[in-house]
C-alpha cells in the first residue's frame, strides 16, 4: 500500500485531498495544528483505518518512522483575512514548514508536491497568467507574508530538485471554492453566500471591477491527484484553476440569483495590493495532465450554497 503524508489535513483543500488519496488506495498520514484547519473536516476520516492523524505544527522538526511515497505540503493560512491575522505563522509554515517537509521527502526519497498559489503572480502585468510569468509582487506589502513565503517555498522546492534530485512538483492553485470553506474565513465566496443567506448586504471591496476565476474543489482535487501521480514530472510547475473569469460585482449578482436573496450590495475600500485581474492559463495542465475543470460555476456554487445552508445556518459559524 502506498503512503502519502499531507500537511494541512484538516484544511479545506487538505481534507478533500486526504479523502481522495484514501479512495485511491493510499494510507494517509494527516498533519494539522488547527490554526485555520477545522477538526470537523476530518471527523469521519478519523474512523478510517487508512488514515492516521497527528496534531502537529510543521514549523517544528518533522519526522515519521514509516516509509513514504508522497508528501503533499498543503498547510498554510490561505485567506487574506487569515494570513493578515497570522502573518508570522504564515511565513513560518512556508519557510520552516516547507524546509522540514522537503527534508523529510529527501530522507524518504518521497515525491514532494507543494501547494503554491496564483498569489506568486501578485497583481499580474500579463493576462491570463502562464507558468512562465515571473509576477508583480510588492515584497513589503501586507500580502507579502503570503506571496513572498510561497515564492520562497517554490525557490526552496526547486533547490531540492536541482541539488538533491528530489522528485518535486509545484501546483499554483487559483481561487478555489466548495464545501468545507469556513463561513467566516473572509474570502469572497463564503462572505457573499453567508450574507445572501442571512439577508445582509453583500460587501463588495472597491468598485467590484476586479476579476477572479473560481474553481470547484472536486475539479482542483482531480488536478492535484493527477499532478501527484503522473510519472516524469520532476521539477515541473502547473497552474491549477478554472479560467472562467468574472468581475466581483457580477459575481455578487450570480450569488444573489442562485440564493434567491433580496440582499442589497454595499461598497467598501479595496484592501491594499488586491490583484486587479486573475485568470489561469491552463494550457500546460490540459496538455500534460489531460486535466481541465468540468464543473460549471452555477453547479459548483449550488452545491456550496447547499452545504453552507446545511452546516452554517443553524447558528454554528466557525
Ligand atoms: N472581496 C469582496 N468582498 C468580500 C471579500 C472579498 O469584494 O467580502 C473581493 C476581494 O477584494 C478580491 C476578491 O473579492 O478582489 C477575491 O477575494 P478573496 O479574499 O476571496 O481572495 P483573493 O483572490 O483576493 O486571494
XYZ file of C-alpha atoms and ligand atoms in Angstrom:
343
model
C 0.000 0.000 0.000
C 1.379 3.424 -0.956
C 1.728 6.052 1.755
C 1.120 9.799 1.495
C 1.746 12.451 4.142
C -0.469 15.527 3.821
C 0.185 18.685 5.845
C -2.833 20.916 6.397
C -5.008 17.781 6.501
C -7.854 19.483 8.374
C -7.996 22.400 5.971
C -10.467 22.995 3.168
C -8.310 21.561 0.363
C -6.228 19.261 2.590
C -9.216 17.324 3.951
C -10.646 16.725 0.455
C -7.205 15.526 -0.663
C -6.926 13.087 2.255
C -10.270 11.565 1.241
C -9.254 11.295 -2.405
C -5.930 9.586 -1.699
C -7.610 7.108 0.669
C -10.241 6.357 -2.008
C -7.377 5.687 -4.412
C -5.919 3.059 -2.055
C -3.316 5.108 -0.182
C -2.562 5.105 3.531
C -2.629 8.784 4.540
C -0.791 10.481 7.398
C -2.570 13.773 8.026
C -0.973 16.640 9.949
C -2.590 19.850 11.150
C -2.258 22.226 14.096
C -5.796 23.640 13.612
C -4.568 27.235 13.250
C -7.097 27.632 10.437
C -7.999 23.960 9.931
C -11.224 22.581 11.354
C -11.494 19.277 13.310
C -14.953 18.737 11.768
C -13.320 18.374 8.320
C -11.568 15.158 9.394
C -14.137 13.807 11.861
C -15.220 10.983 9.529
C -11.672 10.308 8.350
C -10.577 9.610 11.924
C -12.675 6.422 11.813
C -10.886 5.227 8.667
C -8.164 2.591 9.286
C -6.173 4.023 6.371
C -5.909 7.470 7.972
C -3.594 8.436 10.796
C -3.899 11.949 12.169
C -1.196 13.847 14.050
C -1.932 17.231 15.614
C 1.347 18.917 14.799
C 2.850 22.232 13.766
C 5.081 21.565 10.744
C 7.218 24.586 11.535
C 8.729 22.220 14.138
C 11.060 19.392 13.090
C 9.087 16.805 11.140
C 9.638 13.059 11.332
C 7.662 9.871 10.797
C 9.300 6.451 11.051
C 7.338 4.771 8.219
C 8.352 4.839 4.570
C 6.559 7.462 2.455
C 5.831 7.659 -1.271
C 4.367 11.154 -1.383
C 4.482 14.312 0.709
C 1.907 16.999 -0.064
C 2.632 20.275 1.732
C -0.738 22.000 1.999
C -0.512 23.583 5.456
C -0.892 27.376 5.356
C -3.500 30.039 6.112
C -4.829 30.847 2.631
C -7.479 33.515 3.065
C -6.186 37.116 3.005
C -8.028 37.739 6.284
C -6.284 34.745 7.890
C -2.796 35.472 6.701
C -3.090 39.089 7.765
C -4.191 37.836 11.192
C -1.308 35.312 11.416
C 1.487 36.949 9.392
C 4.423 35.278 11.141
C 2.838 31.809 11.334
C 2.106 32.154 7.611
C 5.751 32.985 6.878
C 6.971 30.167 9.134
C 4.811 27.455 7.603
C 6.000 28.403 4.114
C 9.660 28.630 5.070
C 10.453 26.376 8.042
C 7.449 24.152 7.296
C 8.450 23.731 3.656
C 12.084 23.094 4.673
C 11.042 20.367 7.102
C 8.643 18.767 4.628
C 11.346 18.792 1.924
C 13.907 17.391 4.363
C 11.582 14.518 5.187
C 10.927 13.915 1.475
C 14.703 13.743 0.893
C 15.152 11.273 3.755
C 12.325 9.044 2.491
C 13.054 9.636 -1.225
C 9.363 10.574 -1.436
C 7.843 12.655 -4.208
C 7.107 16.195 -2.972
C 4.113 18.304 -4.025
C 3.979 21.950 -2.987
C 0.691 23.826 -2.701
C 1.669 27.157 -4.196
C -0.671 29.879 -5.335
C -1.667 32.332 -8.029
C -0.514 34.966 -5.496
C 3.060 34.333 -6.694
C 1.974 36.375 -9.741
C 0.956 39.269 -7.438
C -1.029 41.951 -9.257
C -0.271 40.468 -12.665
C 1.038 42.517 -15.563
C 0.030 39.916 -18.141
C -3.303 38.200 -18.607
C -4.121 35.337 -18.390
C -1.151 34.172 -16.353
C 1.050 31.359 -17.729
C 3.545 29.482 -15.529
C 6.403 31.307 -17.285
C 5.288 34.698 -15.868
C 7.558 35.915 -13.030
C 4.931 38.002 -11.303
C 4.484 41.501 -9.908
C 4.630 41.249 -6.116
C 5.061 44.019 -3.550
C 7.794 42.450 -1.374
C 6.947 44.510 1.731
C 3.175 44.956 1.358
C 0.702 43.372 3.770
C 0.045 40.450 1.408
C 3.781 39.775 1.105
C 3.653 37.473 4.142
C 1.799 35.008 1.943
C 3.071 35.883 -1.536
C 6.764 36.009 -0.677
C 6.579 32.976 1.613
C 5.040 30.961 -1.223
C 7.672 32.302 -3.627
C 10.364 31.249 -1.117
C 8.708 27.810 -0.854
C 8.841 27.482 -4.637
C 12.528 28.513 -4.722
C 13.367 26.052 -1.932
C 11.468 23.269 -3.688
C 13.424 23.930 -6.895
C 16.693 23.940 -4.905
C 15.890 20.443 -3.561
C 15.008 19.351 -7.085
C 18.284 20.709 -8.500
C 20.687 19.863 -5.675
C 19.200 16.624 -4.327
C 17.388 15.446 -7.480
C 14.210 15.135 -5.448
C 11.060 14.439 -7.485
C 9.210 17.725 -6.850
C 6.093 19.243 -8.403
C 4.533 22.644 -7.751
C 0.806 23.380 -8.053
C -0.055 27.081 -8.423
C -3.603 26.992 -7.131
C -6.047 29.710 -8.207
C -9.219 30.691 -6.324
C -10.973 27.514 -5.234
C -14.344 27.150 -3.525
C -16.691 24.469 -2.259
C -17.983 22.648 0.799
C -15.795 22.987 3.935
C -14.758 26.581 3.388
C -15.126 28.350 6.713
C -18.149 30.619 6.803
C -16.067 33.378 8.359
C -12.774 32.886 6.551
C -13.244 36.291 4.917
C -12.963 35.203 1.295
C -15.438 36.373 -1.259
C -17.276 33.067 -1.778
C -18.212 32.370 1.873
C -18.755 36.084 2.567
C -21.237 36.569 -0.285
C -23.039 33.256 0.292
C -23.477 33.812 4.032
C -24.503 37.448 3.508
C -27.050 36.449 0.862
C -28.481 33.649 3.008
C -28.829 35.945 6.026
C -30.332 38.829 4.013
C -27.357 41.068 4.835
C -25.733 43.393 2.262
C -23.091 41.785 0.037
C -19.808 43.579 0.747
C -18.017 44.488 -2.482
C -14.469 45.800 -1.977
C -13.552 48.637 -4.330
C -15.871 49.102 -7.314
C -16.028 45.343 -7.934
C -14.389 45.577 -11.349
C -11.524 43.333 -10.195
C -11.766 39.785 -11.542
C -11.283 36.291 -10.173
C -11.710 32.844 -11.767
C -13.280 30.258 -9.475
C -12.551 26.521 -9.490
C -14.737 23.954 -7.722
C -12.910 21.862 -5.130
C -13.556 18.489 -6.826
C -12.018 19.734 -10.064
C -8.998 21.047 -8.191
C -8.524 17.776 -6.281
C -8.594 15.868 -9.581
C -5.834 18.164 -10.889
C -3.699 17.736 -7.781
C -4.180 13.956 -7.857
C -3.022 13.816 -11.477
C -0.080 16.112 -10.780
C 0.911 13.915 -7.805
C 0.656 10.537 -9.520
C 1.736 11.220 -13.108
C 5.251 9.913 -13.875
C 8.129 12.063 -15.151
C 7.038 15.495 -13.971
C 10.116 16.142 -11.823
C 10.730 19.839 -11.223
C 7.606 20.979 -13.077
C 5.115 23.709 -12.198
C 1.418 23.735 -13.125
C -1.326 26.312 -12.829
C -4.465 24.619 -11.479
C -7.638 26.671 -11.644
C -10.701 27.429 -13.701
C -10.208 30.046 -16.474
C -13.886 31.097 -16.199
C -13.271 34.739 -15.179
C -15.803 37.056 -13.501
C -15.819 40.602 -12.207
C -16.557 40.599 -8.480
C -19.642 42.841 -8.976
C -21.063 40.295 -11.459
C -20.182 37.503 -9.079
C -22.292 39.224 -6.389
C -25.315 39.105 -8.719
C -24.678 35.437 -9.537
C -24.806 34.664 -5.791
C -27.963 36.750 -5.320
C -29.681 34.870 -8.172
C -28.639 31.399 -7.027
C -29.684 32.034 -3.416
C -32.901 33.879 -4.435
C -31.796 36.554 -1.990
C -33.038 40.130 -1.846
C -29.888 41.346 -0.070
C -28.580 44.737 -1.132
C -24.975 45.488 -2.120
C -22.632 47.718 -0.128
C -19.261 49.071 -1.254
C -16.144 49.113 0.947
C -12.497 50.144 0.485
C -10.341 47.828 -1.601
C -7.716 46.058 0.566
C -4.093 47.072 -0.207
C -2.423 45.299 -3.160
C -5.634 43.445 -4.084
C -4.870 41.975 -7.552
C -6.968 43.616 -10.293
C -7.273 40.629 -12.602
C -6.638 36.934 -12.217
C -7.173 34.088 -14.633
C -5.040 30.979 -15.109
C -3.592 29.879 -18.416
C -4.043 26.103 -18.027
C -2.575 25.017 -21.355
C 0.177 23.033 -19.608
C -2.227 21.149 -17.313
C -4.505 20.397 -20.268
C -1.668 19.148 -22.459
C 0.421 17.207 -19.951
C -2.078 16.124 -17.276
C -5.098 15.886 -19.578
C -6.881 17.977 -16.955
C -9.383 20.773 -17.136
C -12.234 21.822 -14.835
C -15.570 20.140 -15.580
C -17.953 21.702 -13.059
C -19.659 24.934 -14.107
C -19.773 27.907 -11.741
C -23.567 27.657 -11.126
C -23.351 23.887 -10.441
C -20.438 24.280 -8.048
C -21.996 27.265 -6.322
C -25.329 25.467 -5.829
C -23.507 22.589 -4.124
C -21.585 25.074 -1.992
C -24.693 27.077 -1.082
C -26.490 23.845 -0.099
C -23.560 22.902 2.111
C -23.471 26.309 3.816
C -27.227 26.096 4.373
C -26.966 22.675 5.988
C -23.903 23.419 8.130
C -23.957 27.055 8.992
C -27.474 28.382 9.187
C -28.231 26.599 12.468
C -26.098 29.003 14.491
C -22.596 27.492 14.443
C -20.460 29.535 12.063
C -16.795 28.875 12.670
N -13.885 40.632 -1.976
C -15.025 41.422 -1.937
N -15.854 41.283 -0.867
C -15.635 40.398 0.144
C -14.464 39.596 0.085
C -13.611 39.752 -0.982
O -15.293 42.226 -2.836
O -16.449 40.337 1.074
C -13.001 40.761 -3.142
C -11.534 40.943 -2.804
O -11.225 42.314 -2.637
C -10.866 40.348 -4.030
C -11.832 39.233 -4.458
O -13.076 39.538 -3.845
O -10.772 41.281 -5.055
C -11.383 37.850 -4.009
O -11.060 37.939 -2.657
P -10.726 36.670 -1.774
O -10.471 37.172 -0.375
O -11.756 35.626 -1.940
O -9.395 36.051 -2.379
P -8.126 36.595 -3.167
O -8.376 36.206 -4.570
O -8.013 38.101 -3.028
O -6.992 35.871 -2.530
